[in-house]
mmCIF file of C-alpha atoms and ligand atoms in Angstrom:
data_model
loop_
_atom_site.group_PDB
_atom_site.id
_atom_site.type_symbol
_atom_site.label_atom_id
_atom_site.label_comp_id
_atom_site.label_asym_id
_atom_site.label_seq_id
_atom_site.Cartn_x
_atom_site.Cartn_y
_atom_site.Cartn_z
ATOM 1 C CA MET A 12 28.983 45.964 -9.159
ATOM 2 C CA PHE A 13 32.434 45.721 -10.505
ATOM 3 C CA ILE A 14 33.245 42.644 -8.477
ATOM 4 C CA ALA A 15 30.078 40.889 -9.579
ATOM 5 C CA ALA A 16 30.711 41.731 -13.233
ATOM 6 C CA ALA A 17 34.292 40.504 -12.995
ATOM 7 C CA ALA A 18 33.138 37.272 -11.468
ATOM 8 C CA VAL A 19 30.664 36.793 -14.272
ATOM 9 C CA PHE A 20 33.364 37.046 -16.907
ATOM 10 C CA ALA A 21 35.862 34.927 -15.001
ATOM 11 C CA GLN A 22 33.425 32.042 -14.790
ATOM 12 C CA GLU A 23 33.562 28.889 -16.784
ATOM 13 C CA SER A 24 30.298 27.553 -17.947
ATOM 14 C CA LEU A 25 28.238 24.876 -16.222
ATOM 15 C CA ARG A 26 26.137 24.385 -19.267
ATOM 16 C CA ASP A 27 29.044 23.783 -21.663
ATOM 17 C CA GLU A 28 30.657 21.194 -19.337
ATOM 18 C CA ALA A 29 27.380 19.407 -18.843
ATOM 19 C CA ALA A 30 26.530 19.493 -22.606
ATOM 20 C CA LYS A 31 29.582 17.224 -23.347
ATOM 21 C CA TYR A 32 27.596 14.538 -21.646
ATOM 22 C CA GLY A 33 24.105 15.461 -22.745
ATOM 23 C CA LEU A 34 22.934 16.787 -19.402
ATOM 24 C CA LEU A 35 20.850 19.970 -19.166
ATOM 25 C CA VAL A 36 21.582 22.358 -16.312
ATOM 26 C CA GLY A 37 18.548 24.422 -15.356
ATOM 27 C CA THR A 38 17.421 27.429 -13.411
ATOM 28 C CA ALA A 39 14.059 29.037 -12.579
ATOM 29 C CA ALA A 40 13.211 32.652 -13.138
ATOM 30 C CA GLY A 41 10.332 35.106 -13.391
ATOM 31 C CA ARG A 42 9.760 38.011 -15.715
ATOM 32 C CA ALA A 43 11.255 40.472 -13.156
ATOM 33 C CA GLN A 44 14.732 38.881 -13.241
ATOM 34 C CA LEU A 45 15.127 39.608 -16.967
ATOM 35 C CA TYR A 46 15.568 43.314 -16.075
ATOM 36 C CA SER A 47 18.870 42.401 -14.319
ATOM 37 C CA LYS A 48 21.979 42.506 -16.539
ATOM 38 C CA ASN A 49 23.803 40.228 -14.036
ATOM 39 C CA PHE A 50 20.954 37.766 -14.021
ATOM 40 C CA CYS A 51 20.911 37.595 -17.827
ATOM 41 C CA ALA A 52 24.697 37.261 -18.152
ATOM 42 C CA VAL A 53 25.133 34.513 -15.553
ATOM 43 C CA THR A 54 22.084 32.618 -16.588
ATOM 44 C CA ALA A 55 22.822 32.697 -20.328
ATOM 45 C CA LYS A 56 26.352 31.581 -19.579
ATOM 46 C CA ASN A 57 25.668 28.751 -17.190
ATOM 47 C CA PHE A 58 22.188 27.284 -17.826
ATOM 48 C CA SER A 59 20.691 25.324 -20.711
ATOM 49 C CA SER A 60 17.218 24.897 -19.283
ATOM 50 C CA LEU A 61 14.921 27.432 -17.808
ATOM 51 C CA THR A 62 11.582 26.932 -15.870
ATOM 52 C CA PRO A 63 9.302 29.967 -15.530
ATOM 53 C CA GLU A 64 9.070 30.154 -11.767
ATOM 54 C CA ASN A 65 5.445 31.212 -11.481
ATOM 55 C CA GLU A 66 4.235 32.464 -14.849
ATOM 56 C CA LEU A 67 2.869 29.161 -16.142
ATOM 57 C CA LYS A 68 0.913 28.270 -12.974
ATOM 58 C CA MET A 69 -2.846 28.156 -13.219
ATOM 59 C CA ASP A 70 -3.659 31.096 -11.063
ATOM 60 C CA TYR A 71 -1.335 33.133 -13.134
ATOM 61 C CA VAL A 72 -2.388 32.024 -16.674
ATOM 62 C CA ALA A 73 -6.090 31.538 -15.857
ATOM 63 C CA ARG A 74 -6.427 34.370 -13.379
ATOM 64 C CA LYS A 75 -9.629 35.407 -15.194
ATOM 65 C CA GLN A 76 -12.058 32.743 -16.232
ATOM 66 C CA GLY A 77 -11.914 32.099 -19.941
ATOM 67 C CA ALA A 78 -8.801 34.292 -20.581
ATOM 68 C CA TYR A 79 -5.242 33.154 -21.026
ATOM 69 C CA ASN A 80 -2.731 35.596 -19.485
ATOM 70 C CA VAL A 81 0.526 34.567 -21.252
ATOM 71 C CA LYS A 82 2.319 37.879 -21.971
ATOM 72 C CA ASN A 83 4.977 37.357 -19.345
ATOM 73 C CA PRO A 84 5.581 33.628 -19.934
ATOM 74 C CA ASP A 85 5.857 34.628 -23.678
ATOM 75 C CA THR A 86 8.600 37.065 -22.787
ATOM 76 C CA ILE A 87 10.514 34.600 -20.581
ATOM 77 C CA ILE A 88 10.289 31.859 -23.154
ATOM 78 C CA ALA A 89 11.364 34.157 -26.045
ATOM 79 C CA TRP A 90 14.393 35.265 -23.920
ATOM 80 C CA ALA A 91 15.375 31.717 -23.242
ATOM 81 C CA GLU A 92 15.101 30.770 -26.916
ATOM 82 C CA GLU A 93 17.269 33.746 -27.899
ATOM 83 C CA HIS A 94 19.954 32.339 -25.618
ATOM 84 C CA GLY A 95 19.691 28.778 -26.717
ATOM 85 C CA ILE A 96 18.084 27.767 -23.439
ATOM 86 C CA LYS A 97 15.454 25.035 -23.466
ATOM 87 C CA VAL A 98 12.258 25.691 -21.577
ATOM 88 C CA ARG A 99 10.442 23.390 -19.015
ATOM 89 C CA GLY A 100 6.769 24.014 -18.498
ATOM 90 C CA HIS A 101 5.704 24.270 -14.848
ATOM 91 C CA THR A 102 2.999 23.236 -13.954
ATOM 92 C CA LEU A 103 -0.396 22.214 -15.276
ATOM 93 C CA VAL A 104 -2.263 20.736 -12.265
ATOM 94 C CA TRP A 105 -1.228 21.545 -8.691
ATOM 95 C CA HIS A 106 -3.137 21.835 -5.419
ATOM 96 C CA LYS A 107 -1.701 25.312 -4.988
ATOM 97 C CA ALA A 108 -2.111 28.162 -7.468
ATOM 98 C CA VAL A 109 -5.739 27.223 -8.118
ATOM 99 C CA PRO A 110 -7.542 30.328 -9.267
ATOM 100 C CA GLY A 111 -10.145 31.678 -6.731
ATOM 101 C CA TRP A 112 -12.941 31.709 -9.244
ATOM 102 C CA LEU A 113 -12.399 27.944 -9.921
ATOM 103 C CA GLN A 114 -12.372 27.065 -6.237
ATOM 104 C CA ARG A 115 -15.624 28.932 -5.794
ATOM 105 C CA SER A 116 -17.165 27.512 -8.975
ATOM 106 C CA GLY A 117 -19.057 24.678 -7.254
ATOM 107 C CA TRP A 118 -18.456 22.642 -10.425
ATOM 108 C CA SER A 119 -18.949 18.879 -10.583
ATOM 109 C CA LYS A 120 -16.276 16.387 -11.509
ATOM 110 C CA GLU A 121 -17.435 16.409 -15.104
ATOM 111 C CA GLN A 122 -17.309 20.233 -15.276
ATOM 112 C CA VAL A 123 -13.797 20.388 -13.651
ATOM 113 C CA HIS A 124 -12.566 17.662 -16.066
ATOM 114 C CA GLN A 125 -14.009 19.624 -18.979
ATOM 115 C CA PHE A 126 -12.242 22.748 -17.806
ATOM 116 C CA LEU A 127 -8.949 20.946 -17.319
ATOM 117 C CA LYS A 128 -9.094 19.424 -20.779
ATOM 118 C CA GLU A 129 -9.641 22.782 -22.356
ATOM 119 C CA TYR A 130 -6.955 24.474 -20.238
ATOM 120 C CA ILE A 131 -4.335 21.879 -20.832
ATOM 121 C CA THR A 132 -5.072 21.538 -24.456
ATOM 122 C CA THR A 133 -4.969 25.249 -25.070
ATOM 123 C CA LEU A 134 -1.871 26.041 -22.873
ATOM 124 C CA VAL A 135 0.222 23.045 -24.026
ATOM 125 C CA GLY A 136 -0.947 23.584 -27.532
ATOM 126 C CA MET A 137 0.078 27.213 -27.455
ATOM 127 C CA TYR A 138 3.710 26.293 -26.810
ATOM 128 C CA LYS A 139 3.833 23.238 -29.070
ATOM 129 C CA GLY A 140 7.251 22.605 -30.311
ATOM 130 C CA ARG A 141 8.831 25.076 -27.870
ATOM 131 C CA LEU A 142 8.716 23.472 -24.381
ATOM 132 C CA TYR A 143 10.676 20.258 -24.139
ATOM 133 C CA ALA A 144 9.032 19.051 -20.935
ATOM 134 C CA TRP A 145 5.985 19.732 -18.771
ATOM 135 C CA ASP A 146 5.366 19.069 -15.035
ATOM 136 C CA VAL A 147 1.843 17.900 -15.756
ATOM 137 C CA VAL A 148 0.956 16.990 -12.128
ATOM 138 C CA ASN A 149 2.749 18.682 -9.170
ATOM 139 C CA GLU A 150 2.759 17.648 -5.543
ATOM 140 C CA ALA A 151 -0.065 15.101 -5.653
ATOM 141 C CA PHE A 152 0.905 13.388 -2.498
ATOM 142 C CA GLU A 153 0.685 13.871 1.314
ATOM 143 C CA ASP A 154 3.891 13.161 3.302
ATOM 144 C CA ASN A 155 2.363 9.771 4.272
ATOM 145 C CA GLY A 156 2.405 8.604 0.617
ATOM 146 C CA ARG A 157 -1.380 8.897 0.183
ATOM 147 C CA LEU A 158 -2.877 11.221 -2.548
ATOM 148 C CA ARG A 159 -3.978 14.590 -1.166
ATOM 149 C CA GLU A 160 -7.555 13.860 -0.281
ATOM 150 C CA HIS A 161 -8.160 16.953 1.825
ATOM 151 C CA SER A 162 -5.726 19.546 0.499
ATOM 152 C CA SER A 163 -6.241 19.229 -3.235
ATOM 153 C CA PHE A 164 -9.194 20.847 -5.000
ATOM 154 C CA PHE A 165 -8.676 18.430 -7.952
ATOM 155 C CA GLN A 166 -8.327 15.272 -5.865
ATOM 156 C CA LYS A 167 -11.397 16.189 -3.823
ATOM 157 C CA THR A 168 -13.523 17.130 -6.886
ATOM 158 C CA CYS A 169 -12.331 14.540 -9.426
ATOM 159 C CA GLY A 170 -10.696 11.739 -7.490
ATOM 160 C CA THR A 171 -7.427 10.211 -8.739
ATOM 161 C CA GLU A 172 -8.711 10.140 -12.358
ATOM 162 C CA TYR A 173 -7.617 13.657 -12.946
ATOM 163 C CA ILE A 174 -4.002 12.576 -12.954
ATOM 164 C CA GLU A 175 -4.170 10.121 -15.792
ATOM 165 C CA LYS A 176 -6.537 12.395 -17.761
ATOM 166 C CA ALA A 177 -4.126 15.290 -17.390
ATOM 167 C CA PHE A 178 -1.285 13.309 -18.860
ATOM 168 C CA ILE A 179 -3.463 12.058 -21.692
ATOM 169 C CA TRP A 180 -4.683 15.611 -22.579
ATOM 170 C CA ALA A 181 -1.133 17.018 -22.367
ATOM 171 C CA HIS A 182 0.197 14.312 -24.593
ATOM 172 C CA GLU A 183 -2.533 14.774 -27.162
ATOM 173 C CA ALA A 184 -1.791 18.499 -27.344
ATOM 174 C CA GLU A 185 1.983 17.985 -27.691
ATOM 175 C CA PRO A 186 3.210 14.469 -28.334
ATOM 176 C CA GLU A 187 6.863 15.644 -28.441
ATOM 177 C CA ALA A 188 7.041 16.949 -24.776
ATOM 178 C CA ARG A 189 8.394 14.804 -21.988
ATOM 179 C CA LEU A 190 5.685 14.732 -19.401
ATOM 180 C CA PHE A 191 6.598 14.610 -15.718
ATOM 181 C CA ILE A 192 4.972 14.057 -12.337
ATOM 182 C CA ASN A 193 6.809 16.226 -9.815
ATOM 183 C CA ASP A 194 7.050 16.278 -6.052
ATOM 184 C CA TYR A 195 9.075 17.357 -3.045
ATOM 185 C CA ASP A 196 10.556 15.309 -0.212
ATOM 186 C CA VAL A 197 10.942 12.358 -2.525
ATOM 187 C CA GLU A 198 14.736 12.451 -2.789
ATOM 188 C CA MET A 199 15.150 9.336 -0.718
ATOM 189 C CA MET A 200 13.145 6.164 0.107
ATOM 190 C CA ASN A 201 10.242 7.153 2.439
ATOM 191 C CA PRO A 202 6.495 6.666 2.442
ATOM 192 C CA LYS A 203 6.008 9.583 0.000
ATOM 193 C CA SER A 204 8.499 8.354 -2.599
ATOM 194 C CA ASN A 205 7.039 4.865 -2.110
ATOM 195 C CA GLY A 206 3.587 6.231 -2.817
ATOM 196 C CA LEU A 207 4.945 8.008 -5.949
ATOM 197 C CA TYR A 208 6.640 4.841 -7.095
ATOM 198 C CA ALA A 209 3.425 2.854 -6.713
ATOM 199 C CA LEU A 210 1.415 5.431 -8.729
ATOM 200 C CA VAL A 211 3.844 5.763 -11.598
ATOM 201 C CA GLU A 212 4.221 2.005 -11.837
ATOM 202 C CA LYS A 213 0.392 1.737 -12.122
ATOM 203 C CA LEU A 214 0.174 4.609 -14.676
ATOM 204 C CA LEU A 215 2.824 2.956 -16.842
ATOM 205 C CA ALA A 216 1.009 -0.412 -16.729
ATOM 206 C CA GLN A 217 -2.208 1.414 -17.812
ATOM 207 C CA GLY A 218 -0.404 2.872 -20.753
ATOM 208 C CA VAL A 219 -0.741 6.500 -19.532
ATOM 209 C CA PRO A 220 1.715 8.815 -21.396
ATOM 210 C CA ILE A 221 3.965 9.722 -18.554
ATOM 211 C CA HIS A 222 7.641 9.862 -19.191
ATOM 212 C CA GLY A 223 9.440 11.273 -16.199
ATOM 213 C CA VAL A 224 9.653 11.620 -12.513
ATOM 214 C CA GLY A 225 10.513 15.098 -11.175
ATOM 215 C CA ILE A 226 12.384 15.168 -7.773
ATOM 216 C CA GLN A 227 12.144 18.735 -6.695
ATOM 217 C CA ALA A 228 14.988 18.489 -4.140
ATOM 218 C CA HIS A 229 14.414 21.480 -1.827
ATOM 219 C CA VAL A 230 16.710 20.254 0.921
ATOM 220 C CA THR A 231 18.336 21.704 3.988
ATOM 221 C CA GLU A 232 22.117 21.944 4.570
ATOM 222 C CA GLU A 233 21.607 20.427 8.042
ATOM 223 C CA GLY A 234 19.384 17.612 6.772
ATOM 224 C CA ALA A 235 20.642 14.064 6.526
ATOM 225 C CA LEU A 236 20.975 13.544 2.779
ATOM 226 C CA SER A 237 22.441 10.191 2.047
ATOM 227 C CA PHE A 238 24.233 9.820 -1.306
ATOM 228 C CA GLN A 239 23.580 6.064 -1.456
ATOM 229 C CA ALA A 240 19.948 6.481 -0.552
ATOM 230 C CA LEU A 241 19.424 9.174 -3.131
ATOM 231 C CA LEU A 242 21.168 7.104 -5.805
ATOM 232 C CA ALA A 243 19.066 4.035 -4.874
ATOM 233 C CA ASN A 244 15.891 6.019 -5.004
ATOM 234 C CA VAL A 245 16.667 7.451 -8.388
ATOM 235 C CA ARG A 246 17.745 4.133 -9.720
ATOM 236 C CA ARG A 247 14.501 2.457 -8.844
ATOM 237 C CA PHE A 248 12.476 4.976 -10.981
ATOM 238 C CA ILE A 249 14.929 4.535 -13.837
ATOM 239 C CA ASP A 250 14.711 0.831 -13.543
ATOM 240 C CA LEU A 251 10.965 1.142 -13.942
ATOM 241 C CA GLY A 252 11.635 2.878 -17.299
ATOM 242 C CA PHE A 253 11.371 6.485 -16.315
ATOM 243 C CA GLU A 254 13.448 9.543 -17.012
ATOM 244 C CA VAL A 255 14.330 11.392 -13.894
ATOM 245 C CA GLN A 256 15.063 15.068 -13.417
ATOM 246 C CA PHE A 257 15.993 17.049 -10.374
ATOM 247 C CA THR A 258 13.639 20.025 -11.010
ATOM 248 C CA GLU A 259 13.923 22.530 -8.166
ATOM 249 C CA LEU A 260 17.168 21.934 -6.318
ATOM 250 C CA ASP A 261 18.199 24.278 -3.550
ATOM 251 C CA VAL A 262 20.071 23.750 -0.331
ATOM 252 C CA ARG A 263 18.957 26.183 2.279
ATOM 253 C CA ILE A 264 21.156 27.217 5.182
ATOM 254 C CA LYS A 265 20.314 28.645 8.592
ATOM 255 C CA LEU A 266 22.888 31.261 9.347
ATOM 256 C CA ALA A 267 25.585 30.633 6.772
ATOM 257 C CA THR A 268 29.206 30.020 7.946
ATOM 258 C CA GLU A 269 32.151 29.022 5.878
ATOM 259 C CA GLU A 270 31.732 25.433 7.156
ATOM 260 C CA LYS A 271 28.084 25.292 6.261
ATOM 261 C CA LEU A 272 28.776 26.656 2.728
ATOM 262 C CA ALA A 273 31.386 23.892 2.315
ATOM 263 C CA HIS A 274 28.835 21.334 3.409
ATOM 264 C CA GLN A 275 26.283 22.837 1.092
ATOM 265 C CA ALA A 276 28.759 22.425 -1.705
ATOM 266 C CA GLN A 277 29.129 18.792 -0.764
ATOM 267 C CA ILE A 278 25.368 18.311 -1.105
ATOM 268 C CA TYR A 279 25.231 19.992 -4.538
ATOM 269 C CA ARG A 280 28.150 17.790 -5.494
ATOM 270 C CA ASP A 281 26.148 14.659 -4.644
ATOM 271 C CA PHE A 282 23.166 15.675 -6.697
ATOM 272 C CA PHE A 283 25.309 16.620 -9.732
ATOM 273 C CA ARG A 284 27.316 13.369 -9.525
ATOM 274 C CA ILE A 285 24.187 11.368 -9.799
ATOM 275 C CA ALA A 286 22.710 13.649 -12.483
ATOM 276 C CA LEU A 287 25.833 13.462 -14.578
ATOM 277 C CA SER A 288 26.476 9.721 -14.049
ATOM 278 C CA LEU A 289 23.092 8.300 -14.826
ATOM 279 C CA ASP A 290 22.071 8.577 -18.428
ATOM 280 C CA LYS A 291 18.390 8.598 -17.647
ATOM 281 C CA VAL A 292 18.762 11.670 -15.392
ATOM 282 C CA THR A 293 18.353 14.215 -18.147
ATOM 283 C CA ALA A 294 18.336 17.563 -16.340
ATOM 284 C CA ILE A 295 19.241 19.178 -13.141
ATOM 285 C CA THR A 296 17.569 22.571 -12.259
ATOM 286 C CA THR A 297 18.390 24.787 -9.384
ATOM 287 C CA TRP A 298 15.431 26.839 -8.160
ATOM 288 C CA GLY A 299 16.817 30.151 -9.239
ATOM 289 C CA THR A 300 20.194 31.620 -10.272
ATOM 290 C CA SER A 301 21.225 33.806 -7.406
ATOM 291 C CA ASP A 302 20.454 34.070 -3.681
ATOM 292 C CA ARG A 303 19.057 37.541 -4.491
ATOM 293 C CA ASP A 304 16.014 35.961 -6.227
ATOM 294 C CA SER A 305 15.504 32.797 -4.301
ATOM 295 C CA TRP A 306 12.133 31.991 -2.794
ATOM 296 C CA ILE A 307 13.770 30.531 0.314
ATOM 297 C CA PRO A 308 13.942 33.482 2.732
ATOM 298 C CA SER A 309 10.227 34.184 2.409
ATOM 299 C CA ALA A 310 9.066 30.571 2.244
ATOM 300 C CA PHE A 311 11.404 29.405 5.085
ATOM 301 C CA PRO A 312 12.050 32.307 7.540
ATOM 302 C CA GLY A 313 15.507 32.021 9.018
ATOM 303 C CA TYR A 314 16.933 30.182 5.984
ATOM 304 C CA ALA A 315 18.772 31.735 3.061
ATOM 305 C CA THR A 316 21.768 31.283 0.680
ATOM 306 C CA ALA A 317 20.368 28.204 -1.006
ATOM 307 C CA LEU A 318 21.732 28.574 -4.548
ATOM 308 C CA LEU A 319 24.937 28.427 -6.571
ATOM 309 C CA PHE A 320 25.454 32.183 -6.891
ATOM 310 C CA ASP A 321 25.354 34.712 -4.065
ATOM 311 C CA ALA A 322 23.220 37.843 -3.991
ATOM 312 C CA LEU A 323 25.798 39.688 -6.129
ATOM 313 C CA TYR A 324 25.937 36.800 -8.662
ATOM 314 C CA ALA A 325 29.332 35.809 -7.493
ATOM 315 C CA PRO A 326 29.896 31.990 -7.675
ATOM 316 C CA LYS A 327 29.811 30.226 -4.260
ATOM 317 C CA PRO A 328 31.783 27.170 -3.118
ATOM 318 C CA ALA A 329 28.803 25.049 -4.343
ATOM 319 C CA TYR A 330 29.321 26.484 -7.866
ATOM 320 C CA ASP A 331 33.000 25.422 -7.767
ATOM 321 C CA ALA A 332 32.068 21.966 -6.527
ATOM 322 C CA VAL A 333 29.510 21.511 -9.330
ATOM 323 C CA LEU A 334 31.916 22.769 -11.981
ATOM 324 C CA ASP A 335 34.501 20.159 -10.680
ATOM 325 C CA VAL A 336 31.979 17.347 -10.892
ATOM 326 C CA LEU A 337 31.098 18.333 -14.434
ATOM 327 C CA LYS A 338 34.705 18.586 -15.519
ATOM 328 C CA ALA A 339 35.550 15.210 -14.009
ATOM 329 C CA GLY A 340 32.750 13.651 -16.138
ATOM 330 C CA PRO A 341 30.379 10.726 -15.427
ATOM 331 C CA GLU A 342 31.399 7.959 -12.971
ATOM 332 C CA LYS A 343 30.612 4.680 -14.703
ATOM 333 C CA LYS A 344 30.370 2.726 -11.473
ATOM 334 C CA LEU A 345 27.284 4.617 -10.296
ATOM 335 C CA ASN A 346 25.350 2.933 -13.114
ATOM 336 C CA PHE A 347 26.239 -0.561 -11.887
ATOM 337 C CA LEU A 348 25.774 -0.447 -8.152
ATOM 338 C CA PHE A 349 22.586 -2.364 -8.431
ATOM 339 C CA PRO A 350 23.051 -4.588 -11.470
ATOM 340 C CA GLY A 351 20.295 -5.611 -13.858
ATOM 341 C CA SER A 352 16.680 -4.509 -13.787
ATOM 342 C CA GLY A 353 15.101 -7.828 -12.921
ATOM 343 C CA GLY A 354 15.581 -8.435 -9.255
ATOM 344 C CA THR A 355 16.558 -4.824 -8.758
ATOM 345 C CA SER A 356 13.845 -4.355 -6.114
ATOM 346 C CA LEU A 357 15.221 -7.082 -4.054
ATOM 347 C CA MET A 358 18.725 -5.702 -4.315
ATOM 348 C CA LEU A 359 17.330 -2.268 -3.359
ATOM 349 C CA SER A 360 15.365 -3.565 -0.479
ATOM 350 C CA ARG A 361 18.579 -5.229 0.860
ATOM 351 C CA ALA A 362 20.607 -2.119 0.376
ATOM 352 C CA MET A 363 17.917 -0.039 1.882
ATOM 353 C CA SER A 364 17.390 -2.079 4.930
ATOM 354 C CA ALA A 365 21.081 -1.919 5.457
ATOM 355 C CA LEU A 366 20.751 1.841 5.459
ATOM 356 C CA ASP A 367 17.851 1.737 7.783
ATOM 357 C CA TYR A 368 15.241 2.837 5.327
ATOM 358 C CA GLU A 369 11.962 1.092 5.062
ATOM 359 C CA PHE A 370 11.305 -0.291 1.604
ATOM 360 C CA ILE A 371 7.637 -0.938 0.981
ATOM 361 C CA PRO A 372 7.184 -3.247 -1.913
ATOM 362 C CA VAL A 373 4.612 -2.047 -4.479
ATOM 363 C CA ASN A 374 1.361 -4.125 -4.776
HETATM 364 C C1 XIL B 405 7.446 28.781 -5.582
HETATM 365 C C2 XIL B 405 8.007 30.042 -6.180
HETATM 366 O O1 XIL B 405 9.461 29.898 -6.136
HETATM 367 C C3 XIL B 405 7.587 31.267 -5.359
HETATM 368 O O2 XIL B 405 8.053 32.476 -6.019
HETATM 369 C C4 XIL B 405 6.130 31.252 -5.210
HETATM 370 O O3 XIL B 405 5.664 32.337 -4.327
HETATM 371 C C5 XIL B 405 5.583 29.946 -4.658
HETATM 372 O O4 XIL B 405 6.067 28.907 -5.487
HETATM 373 N N1 XIL B 405 7.395 23.716 -5.350
HETATM 374 C C6 XIL B 405 7.043 24.111 -6.652
HETATM 375 C C7 XIL B 405 7.317 25.491 -7.031
HETATM 376 O O5 XIL B 405 6.624 23.238 -7.460
HETATM 377 O O6 XIL B 405 6.313 25.920 -7.990
HETATM 378 C C8 XIL B 405 7.321 26.427 -5.921
HETATM 379 O O7 XIL B 405 7.710 27.715 -6.415
HETATM 380 C C9 XIL B 405 8.261 25.899 -4.918
HETATM 381 C C10 XIL B 405 7.886 24.610 -4.397
#
């Protein structure tokens, strides 16, 4: 306890360093974490954005048909506000966290749309002026880049139309919030991020009120993350006119060693360099504050230690790496690797083929 508390007070602040350059540094947390003094101290000191981890998901809020269960999200949001932390809403429409009663409803497309409209209008309206962003649609894609035809209740019942409708309803309820589409395994160029690119380009052309692309960034320490490929992928969404956020960053490790923790720090460094250097990357959120509360050990058995703080809330090498990046400030050159917006796709496609990634042109 003493060591953890000492570490808390010795720390400098990620949020203060990042604020100098207009970048938000986020974390995710549930109601339960607010009972921990260490969680509250470390989080308030280091993070300027907070995503309720589960408490704004549909099976939580709409557990009972017709009722809105928002006591716990209210508490989390109020705590964040007291500490000058902005709040991201997560998430309105997702193939997971669909309440049982809705899955069993047997409703038609029209009935599901009617429910979604009421749900989104009510929930987003309830927090109007308080949440700066919403993940409107989460994980809409299969790994092959096609929309989830089999695994999504909404896609199956409503077809792709639910996506544009969800954005339109969210925007009507709260015109000030930045509205995101969010997904995992879209850090680099691959069939899934290509599918996402093609969809957001189409939505933009249709005038759908969508502002941002959320790259979850649940990655592994042993995985082959390429800094250049990550940068190029983020750049292509920015060049389309989107804001980008890393929304759920964690770097999971199988059997941590000093060497692996140092490599983890390097991966965190890469994400933060890009977030800090590109103006249109507006926030970078790690999926939790400490390894004590991370979802990783239960979701990926054998993996752990994915976050910036260990289970005693002491900063890890990754924390020091991130702090160094933030103190060093933005690197101008990262904005100019692929000059101009016109012709960027061609530049990207060249850069990508050089890196052995397949670039599938949209259209
Ligand atoms: C996870 C939470 O962290 C867990 O506590 C919960 O049991 C399952 O969901 N992508 C998302 C997040 O968009 O909502 C997920 O959060 C992690 C993967």
